[in-house]
C-alpha cells in the first residue's frame, strides 16, 4: 500500500470511503488511462466521476469481498455509457479538431526515439484506433492480466463476444507491428548465413 | 491440421483456451511449419509488448484530490446535476453554452446563476474562469446545449494569447459549420498554457442571422501549481 493510501486510511478510518478506495484509485486510473486511449484528462474525468458516483454507496462497497473487479466493472459501464452519449453529439467527431489531433500524433513520433519506444508509440497509437470495447478487453486481458472467464463476469459480456473482440483487436495491432518486424527477421537470416559460412 | 485451421485456433491456443487434443494438434503443426512458427512468434511478440507497455500512473496528488472531491461533492450538496443546467437553458428558450472542465474553479455553487445570466445577457460580467498551470495540458469542455435541432450553425472559437491548442500550437482560431442536436453537444478543446496572465476564450455561435458570444476566462497564475488546483468538482 502506498504512503498516500496508508495516510488516507489513517486519517479517515479503514471503513471510510477514502480508507476503502485509496489503494484502488491509482489502479483505476491506470485502467481508465488505457480505456481512454492514453488520454490523461479523460482518464482523470472517468475516475473522478466514478468516485463521485460511488461515494453514497460506501455501505455496499464495504460489504464487497472482491472490490477491485467490481470497481473495474462499474467504471467500464460508466465508460461505455459516456462513449455512447458522446457519440450522439454531432461535435464528437468534428473534422477540424480530429484532423488537428491526428496530424499532431504523427508529428509526435520523433525520429530520435529509440526503436522500442517507437514500437510502443506505434502500438499505443494503434490501440487508440481500436473501438472502445476492443480497447477495454485488450487492456484488461492482455495488459492487466484478467482471464476471459473473469472478464465475462466483470464486463457482463459472453465469453464468445469477448474472444471475438480480442481476436479482432489483436489482428489490428499485429498489422501495425508487422512493418517493424523486418529488421528482426533480417538479423535472424544474417545469423543463419554467418552460421552456415562458419 | 493445416495452416488455415491453425490460424483459426491460434489465439485460443496461445491463450490456453483449447482442450488437450486440439492444443497438441496445434503444437505438432507449428513444429513442422515455418510459416505458422512466424505467426506464433508475431502473436507472442504482440502479447509481450502489451505486457511491457509503460504503466502510466496518475499525476502527483490525484488520489487524494479525487477522493476529497468525491466527499466534497456530496457533503456540501454542491454537485449540480447537468439536467438542472439543461432545464435552466431550456426554460430561457435560448441557445446556451456551458463551459466546463475537469477541475472547475471554486465558484461551482454559483454555476446555475452564472449560466442563467449568460444565457440571458448579451454581455457577461460574471464570467466563469479556469486556472491553468504553466505548460499544463488541460481539456476544456464546451457543452453546447440547445433546445431543438439546429442546422448549419457556424461556430467560431478564438483562443487568448496565454494558451495554445495542445496539439496545434499555431492555431489561434477554429471556425466551422455543423448541425447541433437537441440537448447537449460536447466539444473538448485540449489546451496548454504558454504565458502568464489572463485571457478570454471566446465562442461565437451564429445561426439564422443571429449570433451569441460566450466567454471563459483562462488564468495562468505564476503561483499556481498542479497541487494547488481547486479540488471541488462539478460533474455533468
Tab-separated table of C-alpha atoms in Angstrom:
chain	number	residue	atom	x	y	z
A	1	UNK	CA	0.000	0.000	0.000
A	2	UNK	CA	1.339	3.419	-0.931
A	3	UNK	CA	2.096	6.134	1.573
A	4	UNK	CA	-0.879	8.203	0.492
A	5	UNK	CA	-3.235	5.212	0.833
A	6	UNK	CA	-1.959	4.494	4.339
A	7	UNK	CA	-2.305	8.119	5.285
A	8	UNK	CA	-5.881	8.332	3.989
A	9	UNK	CA	-6.825	5.145	5.831
A	10	UNK	CA	-5.334	6.543	8.993
A	11	UNK	CA	-6.961	9.918	8.545
A	12	UNK	CA	-10.478	8.774	7.681
A	13	UNK	CA	-10.535	5.265	9.118
A	14	UNK	CA	-10.250	1.942	7.250
A	15	UNK	CA	-14.027	1.637	6.814
A	16	UNK	CA	-14.476	5.116	5.366
A	17	UNK	CA	-14.904	5.766	1.667
A	18	UNK	CA	-11.355	7.107	1.477
A	19	UNK	CA	-9.996	4.194	3.502
A	20	UNK	CA	-11.681	1.642	1.272
A	21	UNK	CA	-10.898	3.321	-2.025
A	22	UNK	CA	-7.464	4.880	-1.576
A	23	UNK	CA	-5.489	1.797	-2.561
A	24	UNK	CA	-7.571	1.326	-5.727
A	25	UNK	CA	-7.593	4.805	-7.217
A	26	UNK	CA	-4.169	4.547	-8.801
A	27	UNK	CA	-5.058	1.219	-10.378
A	28	UNK	CA	-8.401	2.534	-11.608
A	29	UNK	CA	-6.633	5.498	-13.152
A	30	UNK	CA	-4.227	3.185	-14.971
A	31	UNK	CA	-7.084	1.137	-16.408
A	32	UNK	CA	-9.041	4.292	-17.236
A	33	UNK	CA	-5.980	5.694	-18.999
A	34	UNK	CA	-5.973	2.668	-21.319
A	35	UNK	CA	-9.733	2.778	-21.792
A	36	UNK	CA	-9.486	6.438	-22.777
A	37	UNK	CA	-6.798	5.878	-25.398
A	38	UNK	CA	-3.943	7.111	-23.179
A	39	UNK	CA	-5.569	10.460	-22.519
A	40	UNK	CA	-4.742	11.791	-19.071
A	41	UNK	CA	-7.565	14.321	-18.782
A	42	UNK	CA	-10.244	11.857	-19.891
A	43	UNK	CA	-8.874	9.199	-17.537
A	44	UNK	CA	-8.963	11.638	-14.625
A	45	UNK	CA	-12.526	12.594	-15.525
A	46	UNK	CA	-13.599	8.975	-15.696
A	47	UNK	CA	-12.113	8.092	-12.314
A	48	UNK	CA	-13.377	11.281	-10.721
A	49	UNK	CA	-16.906	10.699	-11.979
A	50	UNK	CA	-16.741	7.129	-10.741
A	51	UNK	CA	-15.694	8.198	-7.241
A	52	UNK	CA	-18.436	10.799	-7.025
A	53	UNK	CA	-20.962	8.251	-8.185
A	54	UNK	CA	-19.759	5.648	-5.685
A	55	UNK	CA	-19.414	7.897	-2.667
A	56	UNK	CA	-23.002	7.356	-1.426
A	57	UNK	CA	-22.577	3.584	-1.866
A	58	UNK	CA	-19.949	3.163	0.831
A	59	UNK	CA	-22.009	0.536	2.719
A	60	UNK	CA	-22.280	-1.583	-0.423
A	61	UNK	CA	-18.548	-1.184	-1.078
A	62	UNK	CA	-17.714	-2.198	2.487
A	63	UNK	CA	-19.645	-5.454	2.057
A	64	UNK	CA	-17.852	-6.495	-1.134
A	65	UNK	CA	-15.393	-9.338	-0.935
A	66	UNK	CA	-13.607	-8.624	-4.210
A	67	UNK	CA	-13.732	-4.897	-4.576
A	68	UNK	CA	-11.295	-4.273	-7.408
A	69	UNK	CA	-13.016	-6.323	-10.146
A	70	UNK	CA	-16.320	-4.785	-9.096
A	71	UNK	CA	-14.865	-1.289	-9.381
A	72	UNK	CA	-13.499	-2.039	-12.830
A	73	UNK	CA	-16.902	-3.344	-13.866
A	74	UNK	CA	-18.694	-0.189	-12.702
A	75	UNK	CA	-16.080	2.008	-14.349
A	76	UNK	CA	-16.325	0.068	-17.597
A	77	UNK	CA	-20.109	0.536	-17.670
A	78	UNK	CA	-19.686	4.211	-16.999
A	79	UNK	CA	-17.060	4.481	-19.724
A	80	UNK	CA	-19.233	2.775	-22.327
A	81	UNK	CA	-22.256	4.899	-21.356
A	82	UNK	CA	-20.149	8.004	-21.713
A	83	UNK	CA	-18.827	6.945	-25.099
A	84	UNK	CA	-22.354	6.302	-26.323
A	85	UNK	CA	-23.503	9.674	-25.034
A	86	UNK	CA	-20.613	11.464	-26.680
A	87	UNK	CA	-21.153	9.676	-29.960
A	88	UNK	CA	-24.653	11.067	-30.135
A	89	UNK	CA	-23.136	14.519	-30.169
A	90	UNK	CA	-22.573	15.810	-33.715
A	91	UNK	CA	-19.479	17.620	-32.482
A	92	UNK	CA	-17.863	14.476	-31.158
A	93	UNK	CA	-16.068	13.828	-34.411
A	94	UNK	CA	-15.774	17.417	-35.590
A	95	UNK	CA	-13.446	17.107	-38.545
A	96	UNK	CA	-11.323	20.143	-37.882
A	97	UNK	CA	-10.362	19.108	-34.401
A	98	UNK	CA	-9.882	15.458	-35.232
A	99	UNK	CA	-7.554	16.309	-38.100
A	100	UNK	CA	-5.501	18.529	-35.859
A	101	UNK	CA	-5.105	15.740	-33.349
A	102	UNK	CA	-4.158	13.156	-35.934
A	103	UNK	CA	-1.598	15.447	-37.511
A	104	UNK	CA	-0.121	16.177	-34.117
A	105	UNK	CA	0.072	12.493	-33.234
A	106	UNK	CA	2.045	11.774	-36.365
A	107	UNK	CA	4.347	14.637	-35.577
A	108	UNK	CA	4.995	13.305	-32.117
A	109	UNK	CA	6.800	10.268	-33.449
A	110	UNK	CA	10.170	11.878	-33.086
A	111	UNK	CA	12.989	10.409	-35.096
A	112	UNK	CA	15.165	10.441	-32.031
A	113	UNK	CA	13.087	7.858	-30.167
A	114	UNK	CA	14.702	4.506	-29.640
A	115	UNK	CA	13.305	1.552	-31.565
A	116	UNK	CA	11.477	0.117	-28.580
A	117	UNK	CA	9.906	3.446	-27.787
A	118	UNK	CA	8.941	3.842	-31.408
A	119	UNK	CA	7.249	0.460	-31.388
A	120	UNK	CA	5.474	1.255	-28.175
A	121	UNK	CA	4.311	4.506	-29.627
A	122	UNK	CA	3.022	2.704	-32.719
A	123	UNK	CA	1.269	0.210	-30.520
A	124	UNK	CA	-0.354	2.886	-28.379
A	125	UNK	CA	-1.467	4.752	-31.476
A	126	UNK	CA	-2.881	1.539	-32.867
A	127	UNK	CA	-4.685	0.908	-29.600
A	128	UNK	CA	-6.312	4.303	-29.914
A	129	UNK	CA	-7.646	3.228	-33.290
A	130	UNK	CA	-9.460	0.242	-31.780
A	131	UNK	CA	-13.045	0.739	-30.819
A	132	UNK	CA	-13.730	1.294	-27.125
A	133	UNK	CA	-14.918	-2.242	-26.434
A	134	UNK	CA	-11.923	-3.812	-28.160
A	135	UNK	CA	-9.552	-1.478	-26.327
A	136	UNK	CA	-11.127	-2.335	-22.997
A	137	UNK	CA	-10.775	-6.089	-23.465
A	138	UNK	CA	-7.159	-5.800	-24.673
A	139	UNK	CA	-6.354	-3.533	-21.709
A	140	UNK	CA	-7.900	-5.827	-19.155
A	141	UNK	CA	-6.840	-9.170	-20.639
A	142	UNK	CA	-3.508	-8.585	-22.365
A	143	UNK	CA	-2.191	-5.749	-20.225
A	144	UNK	CA	-3.755	-6.193	-16.803
A	145	UNK	CA	-3.870	-9.980	-16.995
A	146	UNK	CA	-7.520	-10.761	-16.255
A	147	UNK	CA	-8.659	-14.091	-17.691
A	148	UNK	CA	-11.527	-14.268	-20.150
A	149	UNK	CA	-13.571	-16.068	-17.519
A	150	UNK	CA	-13.032	-13.203	-15.095
A	151	UNK	CA	-13.865	-10.670	-17.755
A	152	UNK	CA	-17.061	-12.479	-18.682
A	153	UNK	CA	-18.392	-11.607	-15.259
A	154	UNK	CA	-16.662	-8.273	-14.918
A	155	UNK	CA	-17.814	-6.835	-18.232
A	156	UNK	CA	-21.073	-8.786	-18.250
A	157	UNK	CA	-20.308	-9.960	-21.766
A	158	UNK	CA	-20.428	-13.551	-23.097
A	159	UNK	CA	-17.035	-15.151	-23.476
A	160	UNK	CA	-17.579	-15.697	-27.210
A	161	UNK	CA	-18.099	-11.981	-27.725
A	162	UNK	CA	-15.036	-11.183	-25.658
A	163	UNK	CA	-12.924	-13.589	-27.695
A	164	UNK	CA	-14.187	-12.118	-30.909
A	165	UNK	CA	-13.313	-8.578	-29.758
A	166	UNK	CA	-9.935	-9.694	-28.509
A	167	UNK	CA	-9.002	-11.568	-31.663
A	168	UNK	CA	-10.065	-8.722	-33.947
A	169	UNK	CA	-8.189	-6.224	-31.811
A	170	UNK	CA	-5.008	-8.287	-31.829
A	171	UNK	CA	-5.223	-8.766	-35.567
A	172	UNK	CA	-5.347	-4.984	-35.994
A	173	UNK	CA	-2.457	-4.461	-33.600
A	174	UNK	CA	-0.334	-7.143	-35.281
A	175	UNK	CA	-0.962	-5.410	-38.572
A	176	UNK	CA	0.612	-2.287	-37.144
A	177	UNK	CA	3.657	-4.126	-35.816
A	178	UNK	CA	4.318	-6.204	-38.934
A	179	UNK	CA	6.188	-3.479	-40.834
A	180	UNK	CA	8.572	-3.275	-37.885
A	181	UNK	CA	9.248	-6.999	-37.783
A	182	UNK	CA	11.607	-6.682	-40.783
A	183	UNK	CA	14.900	-5.929	-39.046
A	184	UNK	CA	14.389	-8.820	-36.632
A	185	UNK	CA	13.934	-11.287	-39.471
A	186	UNK	CA	16.935	-9.793	-41.286
A	187	UNK	CA	19.036	-10.272	-38.199
A	188	UNK	CA	17.941	-13.898	-37.989
A	189	UNK	CA	18.820	-14.555	-41.597
A	190	UNK	CA	22.175	-12.805	-41.159
A	191	UNK	CA	22.869	-15.087	-38.225
A	192	UNK	CA	21.875	-18.096	-40.288
A	193	UNK	CA	24.240	-17.041	-43.066
A	194	UNK	CA	27.001	-16.469	-40.559
A	195	UNK	CA	26.468	-19.901	-39.003
A	196	UNK	CA	26.321	-21.534	-42.404
A	197	UNK	CA	29.537	-19.943	-43.632
A	198	UNK	CA	31.404	-20.817	-40.479
B	1	UNK	CA	-4.185	-29.866	-39.082
B	2	UNK	CA	-3.375	-27.370	-41.843
B	3	UNK	CA	-2.391	-23.690	-41.742
B	4	UNK	CA	-5.960	-22.449	-42.198
B	5	UNK	CA	-7.136	-24.421	-39.190
B	6	UNK	CA	-4.177	-23.222	-37.168
B	7	UNK	CA	-4.956	-19.584	-37.990
B	8	UNK	CA	-8.475	-20.023	-36.642
B	9	UNK	CA	-7.232	-21.618	-33.422
B	10	UNK	CA	-4.015	-19.668	-32.897
B	11	UNK	CA	-5.285	-17.066	-30.432
B	12	UNK	CA	-7.132	-19.644	-28.344
B	13	UNK	CA	-4.047	-21.865	-28.459
B	14	UNK	CA	-1.805	-19.123	-27.092
B	15	UNK	CA	-4.440	-18.096	-24.527
B	16	UNK	CA	-4.599	-21.692	-23.254
B	17	UNK	CA	-8.256	-21.918	-24.187
B	18	UNK	CA	-8.034	-25.179	-26.182
B	19	UNK	CA	-8.554	-28.709	-24.980
B	20	UNK	CA	-5.580	-31.067	-24.781
B	21	UNK	CA	-6.176	-32.755	-28.113
B	22	UNK	CA	-6.592	-29.549	-30.103
B	23	UNK	CA	-3.649	-27.939	-28.343
B	24	UNK	CA	-1.460	-30.945	-29.215
B	25	UNK	CA	-2.592	-30.767	-32.855
B	26	UNK	CA	-1.613	-27.115	-32.943
B	27	UNK	CA	1.788	-27.799	-31.384
B	28	UNK	CA	2.504	-30.536	-33.900
B	29	UNK	CA	1.556	-28.343	-36.825
B	30	UNK	CA	3.616	-25.403	-35.573
B	31	UNK	CA	6.674	-27.604	-35.126
B	32	UNK	CA	6.522	-28.660	-38.720
B	33	UNK	CA	5.516	-25.362	-40.374
B	34	UNK	CA	7.897	-22.390	-40.668
B	35	UNK	CA	5.147	-20.009	-41.729
B	36	UNK	CA	2.999	-20.807	-38.722
B	37	UNK	CA	6.016	-20.578	-36.442
B	38	UNK	CA	6.389	-16.997	-37.679
B	39	UNK	CA	2.723	-16.426	-36.996
B	40	UNK	CA	3.126	-17.687	-33.447
B	41	UNK	CA	6.221	-15.530	-32.986
B	42	UNK	CA	4.324	-12.470	-34.195
B	43	UNK	CA	1.403	-13.144	-31.873
B	44	UNK	CA	3.707	-13.769	-28.920
B	45	UNK	CA	5.637	-10.619	-29.688
B	46	UNK	CA	2.439	-8.592	-29.562
B	47	UNK	CA	1.464	-10.134	-26.238
B	48	UNK	CA	4.898	-9.469	-24.838
B	49	UNK	CA	4.833	-5.836	-25.983
B	50	UNK	CA	1.397	-5.274	-24.491
B	51	UNK	CA	2.552	-6.691	-21.170
B	52	UNK	CA	5.563	-4.396	-21.100
B	53	UNK	CA	3.863	-1.167	-22.122
B	54	UNK	CA	4.807	1.595	-19.722
B	55	UNK	CA	2.350	1.811	-16.842
B	56	UNK	CA	1.216	5.357	-16.529
B	57	UNK	CA	0.137	6.330	-13.058
B	58	UNK	CA	-1.853	9.399	-12.096
B	59	UNK	CA	-0.174	12.744	-11.562
B	60	UNK	CA	1.057	13.603	-8.104
B	61	UNK	CA	-1.802	14.421	-5.771
B	62	UNK	CA	-4.582	12.952	-7.879
B	63	UNK	CA	-5.511	10.170	-5.454
B	64	UNK	CA	-6.044	12.497	-2.507
B	65	UNK	CA	-7.661	15.207	-4.634
B	66	UNK	CA	-10.135	12.923	-6.335
B	67	UNK	CA	-11.235	11.337	-3.058
B	68	UNK	CA	-11.562	14.733	-1.397
B	69	UNK	CA	-13.561	15.960	-4.366
B	70	UNK	CA	-15.941	12.997	-4.133
B	71	UNK	CA	-16.528	13.718	-0.460
B	72	UNK	CA	-16.937	17.458	-1.022
B	73	UNK	CA	-19.353	16.946	-3.900
B	74	UNK	CA	-21.742	15.071	-1.644
B	75	UNK	CA	-21.089	16.708	1.725
B	76	UNK	CA	-21.842	20.224	0.552
B	77	UNK	CA	-24.571	19.237	-1.857
B	78	UNK	CA	-22.668	21.161	-4.455
B	79	UNK	CA	-22.962	18.556	-7.104
B	80	UNK	CA	-25.227	20.232	-9.592
B	81	UNK	CA	-26.952	17.974	-11.982
B	82	UNK	CA	-26.350	18.711	-15.589
B	83	UNK	CA	-30.029	18.038	-16.138
B	84	UNK	CA	-30.718	21.038	-13.946
B	85	UNK	CA	-28.485	23.180	-16.066
B	86	UNK	CA	-30.185	21.977	-19.214
B	87	UNK	CA	-33.568	22.780	-17.730
B	88	UNK	CA	-32.353	26.270	-16.977
B	89	UNK	CA	-31.247	26.801	-20.537
B	90	UNK	CA	-34.428	25.339	-21.954
B	91	UNK	CA	-36.631	27.483	-19.822
B	92	UNK	CA	-34.925	30.544	-21.201
B	93	UNK	CA	-35.529	29.288	-24.695
B	94	UNK	CA	-32.076	30.349	-25.779
B	95	UNK	CA	-29.006	28.724	-27.145
B	96	UNK	CA	-26.888	28.374	-24.054
B	97	UNK	CA	-23.300	27.406	-23.656
B	98	UNK	CA	-21.923	25.809	-20.544
B	99	UNK	CA	-18.191	25.988	-20.211
B	100	UNK	CA	-16.789	23.225	-18.058
B	101	UNK	CA	-13.612	21.358	-17.455
B	102	UNK	CA	-12.471	18.574	-15.210
B	103	UNK	CA	-11.250	20.690	-12.296
B	104	UNK	CA	-13.711	23.549	-12.229
B	105	UNK	CA	-12.874	26.707	-10.391
B	106	UNK	CA	-14.144	27.271	-6.910
B	107	UNK	CA	-17.353	29.050	-7.752
B	108	UNK	CA	-19.246	25.913	-8.642
B	109	UNK	CA	-22.094	26.730	-6.296
B	110	UNK	CA	-22.982	29.752	-8.392
B	111	UNK	CA	-22.848	27.935	-11.676
B	112	UNK	CA	-26.575	27.853	-12.303
B	113	UNK	CA	-26.872	31.560	-11.635
B	114	UNK	CA	-23.966	32.222	-13.874
B	115	UNK	CA	-25.427	30.081	-16.597
B	116	UNK	CA	-28.727	31.877	-16.407
B	117	UNK	CA	-27.122	35.265	-16.620
B	118	UNK	CA	-25.036	34.117	-19.540
B	119	UNK	CA	-27.975	32.797	-21.433
B	120	UNK	CA	-29.970	35.937	-20.858
B	121	UNK	CA	-27.402	38.642	-21.352
B	122	UNK	CA	-25.500	39.759	-24.385
B	123	UNK	CA	-22.514	40.944	-22.359
B	124	UNK	CA	-21.321	38.805	-19.492
B	125	UNK	CA	-19.952	40.465	-16.461
B	126	UNK	CA	-19.893	37.406	-14.242
B	127	UNK	CA	-17.594	35.286	-16.327
B	128	UNK	CA	-16.556	31.779	-15.306
B	129	UNK	CA	-12.867	31.161	-15.080
B	130	UNK	CA	-10.385	28.330	-15.119
B	131	UNK	CA	-6.937	28.331	-13.523
B	132	UNK	CA	-4.319	26.698	-15.691
B	133	UNK	CA	-0.790	25.961	-14.562
B	134	UNK	CA	2.007	26.980	-16.884
B	135	UNK	CA	2.676	24.348	-19.580
B	136	UNK	CA	-0.016	22.106	-18.153
B	137	UNK	CA	-2.213	20.254	-20.646
B	138	UNK	CA	-5.846	20.710	-19.802
B	139	UNK	CA	-9.062	19.742	-21.539
B	140	UNK	CA	-11.705	22.426	-21.595
B	141	UNK	CA	-15.101	21.040	-22.417
B	142	UNK	CA	-17.544	23.126	-24.297
B	143	UNK	CA	-21.048	21.848	-23.914
B	144	UNK	CA	-23.484	23.409	-26.309
B	145	UNK	CA	-26.946	22.891	-25.000
B	146	UNK	CA	-29.726	23.687	-27.428
B	147	UNK	CA	-33.499	23.442	-27.055
B	148	UNK	CA	-34.052	21.926	-30.513
B	149	UNK	CA	-32.142	20.625	-33.527
B	150	UNK	CA	-30.259	23.458	-35.214
B	151	UNK	CA	-28.894	23.071	-38.726
B	152	UNK	CA	-25.907	24.875	-40.167
B	153	UNK	CA	-24.679	26.559	-37.046
B	154	UNK	CA	-21.391	28.378	-37.519
B	155	UNK	CA	-19.011	28.033	-34.608
B	156	UNK	CA	-16.029	30.249	-34.052
B	157	UNK	CA	-13.638	29.678	-31.183
B	158	UNK	CA	-10.829	32.127	-30.520
B	159	UNK	CA	-8.002	31.410	-28.123
B	160	UNK	CA	-6.407	34.052	-25.906
B	161	UNK	CA	-2.677	34.734	-26.049
B	162	UNK	CA	-1.842	32.860	-22.861
B	163	UNK	CA	-2.910	29.433	-24.178
B	164	UNK	CA	-2.438	27.329	-27.307
B	165	UNK	CA	-4.193	24.276	-28.632
B	166	UNK	CA	-2.149	21.458	-27.128
B	167	UNK	CA	-1.680	19.648	-30.405
B	168	UNK	CA	-1.644	22.506	-32.865
B	169	UNK	CA	0.170	25.379	-31.271
B	170	UNK	CA	-0.058	27.765	-34.219
B	171	UNK	CA	-3.860	27.604	-34.500
B	172	UNK	CA	-5.466	30.628	-32.880
B	173	UNK	CA	-8.962	30.314	-34.259
B	174	UNK	CA	-11.252	27.414	-35.077
B	175	UNK	CA	-14.108	28.032	-37.452
B	176	UNK	CA	-16.522	25.506	-38.848
B	177	UNK	CA	-20.135	24.804	-39.623
B	178	UNK	CA	-22.084	21.983	-38.105
B	179	UNK	CA	-25.537	20.827	-37.061
B	180	UNK	CA	-26.413	20.730	-33.381
B	181	UNK	CA	-28.805	18.164	-31.978
B	182	UNK	CA	-31.416	18.942	-29.386
B	183	UNK	CA	-29.792	18.532	-25.975
B	184	UNK	CA	-26.128	18.698	-25.163
B	185	UNK	CA	-23.368	18.675	-27.749
B	186	UNK	CA	-19.852	18.243	-26.412
B	187	UNK	CA	-16.588	19.501	-27.809
B	188	UNK	CA	-13.304	19.009	-25.977
B	189	UNK	CA	-10.555	21.554	-26.518
B	190	UNK	CA	-7.111	20.367	-25.423
B	191	UNK	CA	-5.248	23.496	-24.339
B	192	UNK	CA	-1.869	24.302	-22.854
B	193	UNK	CA	-0.881	27.475	-21.036
B	194	UNK	CA	2.145	29.154	-22.605
B	195	UNK	CA	2.091	32.583	-20.982
B	196	UNK	CA	1.257	34.075	-17.607
B	197	UNK	CA	-1.702	36.332	-17.119
B	198	UNK	CA	-5.322	36.209	-18.057
B	199	UNK	CA	-7.070	35.741	-21.362
B	200	UNK	CA	-10.564	35.118	-22.615
B	201	UNK	CA	-11.547	32.144	-24.705
B	202	UNK	CA	-14.477	33.270	-26.780
B	203	UNK	CA	-17.015	31.071	-28.516
B	204	UNK	CA	-19.391	32.532	-31.059
B	205	UNK	CA	-22.446	30.662	-32.342
B	206	UNK	CA	-24.019	32.074	-35.474
B	207	UNK	CA	-27.383	30.766	-36.593
B	208	UNK	CA	-30.208	32.054	-38.710
B	209	UNK	CA	-28.933	35.614	-38.838
B	210	UNK	CA	-28.359	35.910	-35.089
B	211	UNK	CA	-25.306	35.281	-33.013
B	212	UNK	CA	-24.350	34.695	-29.411
B	213	UNK	CA	-20.954	35.056	-27.813
B	214	UNK	CA	-19.847	33.246	-24.674
B	215	UNK	CA	-16.605	33.777	-22.877
B	216	UNK	CA	-14.436	31.894	-20.423
B	217	UNK	CA	-11.527	33.465	-18.550
B	218	UNK	CA	-8.358	31.407	-18.609
B	219	UNK	CA	-5.994	32.441	-15.848
B	220	UNK	CA	-2.361	31.398	-15.686
B	221	UNK	CA	-1.156	32.288	-12.238
B	222	UNK	CA	2.630	32.244	-11.627
B	223	UNK	CA	1.960	30.919	-8.130
B	224	UNK	CA	-0.388	28.112	-9.123
B	225	UNK	CA	0.922	24.575	-9.241
B	226	UNK	CA	-0.632	21.257	-10.093
B	227	UNK	CA	-1.090	20.512	-6.389
B	228	UNK	CA	-2.914	23.703	-5.667
B	229	UNK	CA	-5.679	23.061	-8.156
B	230	UNK	CA	-9.148	23.618	-6.779
B	231	UNK	CA	-10.462	20.314	-5.600
B	232	UNK	CA	-14.198	20.775	-5.671
B	233	UNK	CA	-15.626	19.142	-8.703
B	234	UNK	CA	-18.786	19.532	-10.632
B	235	UNK	CA	-19.798	16.688	-12.873
B	236	UNK	CA	-22.128	16.747	-15.781
